[in-house]
């Protein structure tokens, strides 16, 4: 069986930063595995500006931020295995890796999980009605529009006003689409004030608070939703051909379910908790990387 | 576009029952056409149900339904081996928390014994709570049926379909039956893609089966459709029950079932309410299911719900509106058979019902046995749950077995390509064959990749790829 001192699952901002810090702390045997064929995690599809004010003292877009992290790793001996899914991890410190043409078992001394988040989908809500085409999660929409250059809809309704919801709303406007509204169940927008100003206010997108979606209509493609006013209970039909859900992120730790308290395991970045700012995720990951790197000497 | 084809037998509707009818008819030397309106099989009632292989204590002793269910249950391991479909004989517990439910359980035990259901036992409350610690405390009694089990209904239907086609039944998808007439002792089934002349007709049109019979004969039975809602909880939910649980509440409400599926997720439902056959869920129906689930399994976290869906229930009625409890098998004329609104346990009995019809029709047509009939079908090999060595062997033979497309359900590119090779042409058809998008992210991570592969393999633009047939294009077409 192959051996590695430090295995890092995820080549997002957290995984790349943890690797860099562990290397700097003296660990010379590090492998990062990521299922995606491009490194950077969510960064490559975040083509908007707003990253790195704290870490680099200037405002970068996601892909630029990822490039900086990768540039730092070039002169190191950290190995990066892309297109590689880590399928399972066992108590005996063995990971099962799978990529095109190859599956392997890998024994590690320490594991840093840097697997990021997954998005909550519409299925998690008690929303009634049909399940037609034309419903996307915000992250999925971001990937399809920004990386695959696909056309997702014309009359778009967004559910949820976290950072993801507000950023994707602006994205649709910039693509020449009509964003009918962003619906939010709370009293005010959920994300950062900066994103509200830059995405919602600046593009005059209607933000409608204390509202949610109760029912989805449409047999083939979505034709509209029954929106519910949470205070009055009143219902309102809103026609749309696309619904984008930005319902929040859940830290992705399924890989280590049941193993969370193992001494050989550390969590870095968004899989430990959801960070709004990449700089904070990175600084936590660097701390973990340093500690783990030093402990493996 | 007019064409006329000739077959011994035309089967209308490729749900579970039509697919199994076609499969079993090929045990005789007869030519079979299977006609289905949709672009894939098992998209109707067969897609949305409770997925239980019943043990057979629910039905009135002496009825065909009771006999068939017990027999079908006993043969299920063999059938699933033949068709290479995963089956979990996990057993079921019907749970009571009070006097009224208690009496119902006793009565079911009694009919179960008369029906010959093996291993049935009435457990005390503490016994049941020990067997299934996730249950809410205060269980009064529980009826344990060790032979009950679960499988994926559309996996079974698709397997029967593939096996029917292997045995030279001809499938005509995207073909709608419009009319049926009698011509010189034969039948002429008129569709939007030409006429089919045949000697026998088997009507398995599910929700439309009463209307299809009425195309040529009167139907003493009509269907009134109502609906039910279900929830699916992620496989990481805890505590995950071991048994199929059937809740028998004290109130007049019908109780839900909780099924630990072969995929590892938890299926919960259904509610029973008015509704149209549009498979739309209902707010009240969903909260009814959530409420009963909380009553039965209070420690289970309902925030692990990943999907809800609705079922359409065909309820056979006589002209006076009274409902019919037994299977409605209509035989209005020589060599014309209708299965009208077969509800529970139609999944359990699909193969038995198919064989039953096939025997009758073979006798009517005086057909010879087909000794070349091959009952075995191979499923699409998957990597999930494989030992390392087996996995490695697969990847060495085919590099695509290393490429994971759907991380939640661990489905590889090789499996997706094979599903498409076997006829899947929509995102949902791929899902029904290999499970992509059935997990906790519900396709948010794999759908884009499946679209790209479908586009490439079928030679169509990505914008023409659909979720589940015409009108469900996933990408946008402007103001079309
Ligand atoms: C839409 C959006 C907008 C944002 N905007 C800003 C902003 O303007 N400014 C800012 O500072 N921050 C922003 N953030 C936050 C910031 O981007 C994140 O906090 C940070 O990038 C998270 O990095 P991560 O490495 O923890 O996770 P991710 O970037 O999600 O990386 C996780 C990686 O792990 C891989 N992975 C997971 N499981 C496995 C497995 N089993 N096998 C192999 N690989 C696996 C995934 O493929 C992924 O590449 C935004 C985030 C989002 C989602
Ligand atoms: C809510 C619910 C829960 C159930 N739970 C269970 C269970 O747990 N266990 C169990 O054993 N059984 C269960 N059943 C029963 C089982 O699901 C059904 O008996 C079975 O799926 C019926 O299949 P079918 O082939 O008759 O119908 P369908 O799957 O609906 O197939 C009929 C097909 O006919 C096609 N069609 C209709 N009209 C035409 C036309 N004019 N031309 C061409 N094609 C046409 C339709 O497109 C459709 O594909 C349940 C049923 C319901 C409703």
Coordinates of N, CA and C in Angstrom, one line a residue, chain B residues 57 92-108 121-129 135-144 244-251 255-256 295-296:
Chain B
X57 N -50.1 -10.4 4.9 CA -51.2 -10.5 5.9 C -52.3 -9.5 5.8
X92 N -40.6 -6.4 8.6 CA -41.4 -5.2 8.9 C -42.0 -5.4 10.3
X93 N -42.2 -4.2 10.9 CA -42.9 -4.1 12.2 C -44.1 -3.2 12.0
X94 N -45.2 -3.7 12.3 CA -46.4 -2.9 12.3 C -46.7 -2.5 13.7
X95 N -46.7 -1.2 14.1 CA -46.6 -0.8 15.4 C -47.8 -0.2 16.0
X96 N -48.3 -0.6 17.1 CA -49.5 0.0 17.8 C -49.1 0.7 19.1
X97 N -49.8 1.7 19.3 CA -49.7 2.5 20.6 C -50.9 2.5 21.4
X98 N -51.9 1.7 21.0 CA -53.2 1.8 21.8 C -54.1 0.7 21.5
X99 N -55.3 0.7 22.1 CA -56.2 -0.4 22.0 C -56.7 -0.7 20.7
X100 N -57.1 0.4 20.0 CA -57.7 0.2 18.7 C -56.7 -0.4 17.7
X101 N -55.5 0.1 17.7 CA -54.5 -0.4 16.8 C -54.1 -1.8 17.2
X102 N -54.1 -2.1 18.4 CA -53.9 -3.4 19.0 C -54.8 -4.4 18.3
X103 N -56.1 -4.1 18.3 CA -57.1 -5.0 17.8 C -56.8 -5.2 16.3
X104 N -56.5 -4.2 15.6 CA -56.2 -4.3 14.2 C -55.0 -5.3 13.9
X105 N -54.0 -5.1 14.8 CA -52.8 -6.0 14.6 C -53.2 -7.5 14.9
X106 N -54.0 -7.7 15.9 CA -54.4 -9.1 16.2 C -55.2 -9.7 15.0
X107 N -56.0 -8.8 14.4 CA -56.8 -9.3 13.2 C -55.9 -9.6 12.0
X108 N -54.9 -8.8 11.9 CA -53.9 -9.0 10.8 C -53.1 -10.3 11.0
X121 N -45.2 -12.9 13.9 CA -45.2 -12.9 15.4 C -45.8 -11.6 15.9
X122 N -46.6 -11.7 16.9 CA -47.1 -10.5 17.6 C -46.2 -10.3 18.8
X123 N -45.5 -9.1 18.8 CA -44.5 -8.8 19.8 C -45.1 -8.0 20.9
X124 N -44.6 -8.1 22.1 CA -45.0 -7.1 23.2 C -44.3 -5.8 22.9
X125 N -44.8 -4.8 23.6 CA -44.2 -3.4 23.4 C -42.7 -3.5 23.7
X126 N -42.3 -4.0 24.9 CA -40.8 -4.0 25.2 C -40.0 -4.8 24.2
X127 N -40.5 -5.9 23.7 CA -39.8 -6.7 22.7 C -39.6 -5.8 21.5
X128 N -40.6 -5.2 21.0 CA -40.5 -4.4 19.8 C -39.5 -3.2 20.0
X129 N -39.6 -2.6 21.2 CA -38.7 -1.4 21.4 C -37.2 -1.9 21.5
X135 N -37.8 3.5 17.9 CA -39.3 3.7 18.1 C -39.6 4.6 19.3
X136 N -40.6 5.4 19.2 CA -41.1 6.2 20.3 C -41.5 5.2 21.4
X137 N -41.2 5.6 22.7 CA -41.6 4.7 23.8 C -43.1 4.6 23.9
X138 N -43.5 3.5 24.6 CA -44.9 3.3 24.8 C -45.6 2.4 23.8
X139 N -44.7 1.6 23.0 CA -45.3 0.7 22.0 C -46.1 -0.3 22.8
X140 N -47.3 -0.6 22.3 CA -48.2 -1.5 23.0 C -48.0 -2.9 22.4
X141 N -47.9 -3.0 21.1 CA -47.6 -4.3 20.5 C -47.1 -4.0 19.1
X142 N -46.6 -5.1 18.5 CA -46.1 -4.9 17.1 C -46.2 -6.2 16.4
X143 N -46.6 -6.1 15.1 CA -46.7 -7.3 14.3 C -45.4 -7.4 13.5
X144 N -44.7 -8.5 13.7 CA -43.4 -8.7 13.0 C -43.5 -9.6 11.9
X244 N -38.6 -2.2 8.2 CA -39.7 -1.4 7.7 C -40.7 -1.2 8.8
X245 N -41.1 0.1 9.1 CA -42.0 0.3 10.1 C -43.3 0.8 9.5
X246 N -44.4 0.2 10.0 CA -45.7 0.7 9.6 C -46.5 1.1 10.8
X247 N -46.9 2.4 10.8 CA -47.5 3.0 12.0 C -49.0 2.8 11.9
X248 N -49.5 2.3 12.9 CA -51.0 2.1 13.0 C -51.5 3.0 14.1
X249 N -51.9 4.3 13.7 CA -52.2 5.3 14.7 C -53.6 5.0 15.3
X250 N -53.8 5.5 16.5 CA -55.1 5.4 17.1 C -56.2 6.2 16.5
X251 N -55.8 7.3 15.8 CA -56.9 8.1 15.2 C -57.4 7.4 13.9
X255 N -52.0 5.2 8.6 CA -50.6 5.4 9.1 C -49.6 5.3 8.0
X256 N -48.5 6.0 8.3 CA -47.4 6.0 7.3 C -46.5 4.8 7.4
X295 N -44.0 11.4 15.6 CA -44.7 10.6 16.6 C -44.0 9.2 16.7
X296 N -43.7 8.7 15.5 CA -43.2 7.3 15.5 C -41.7 7.2 15.9

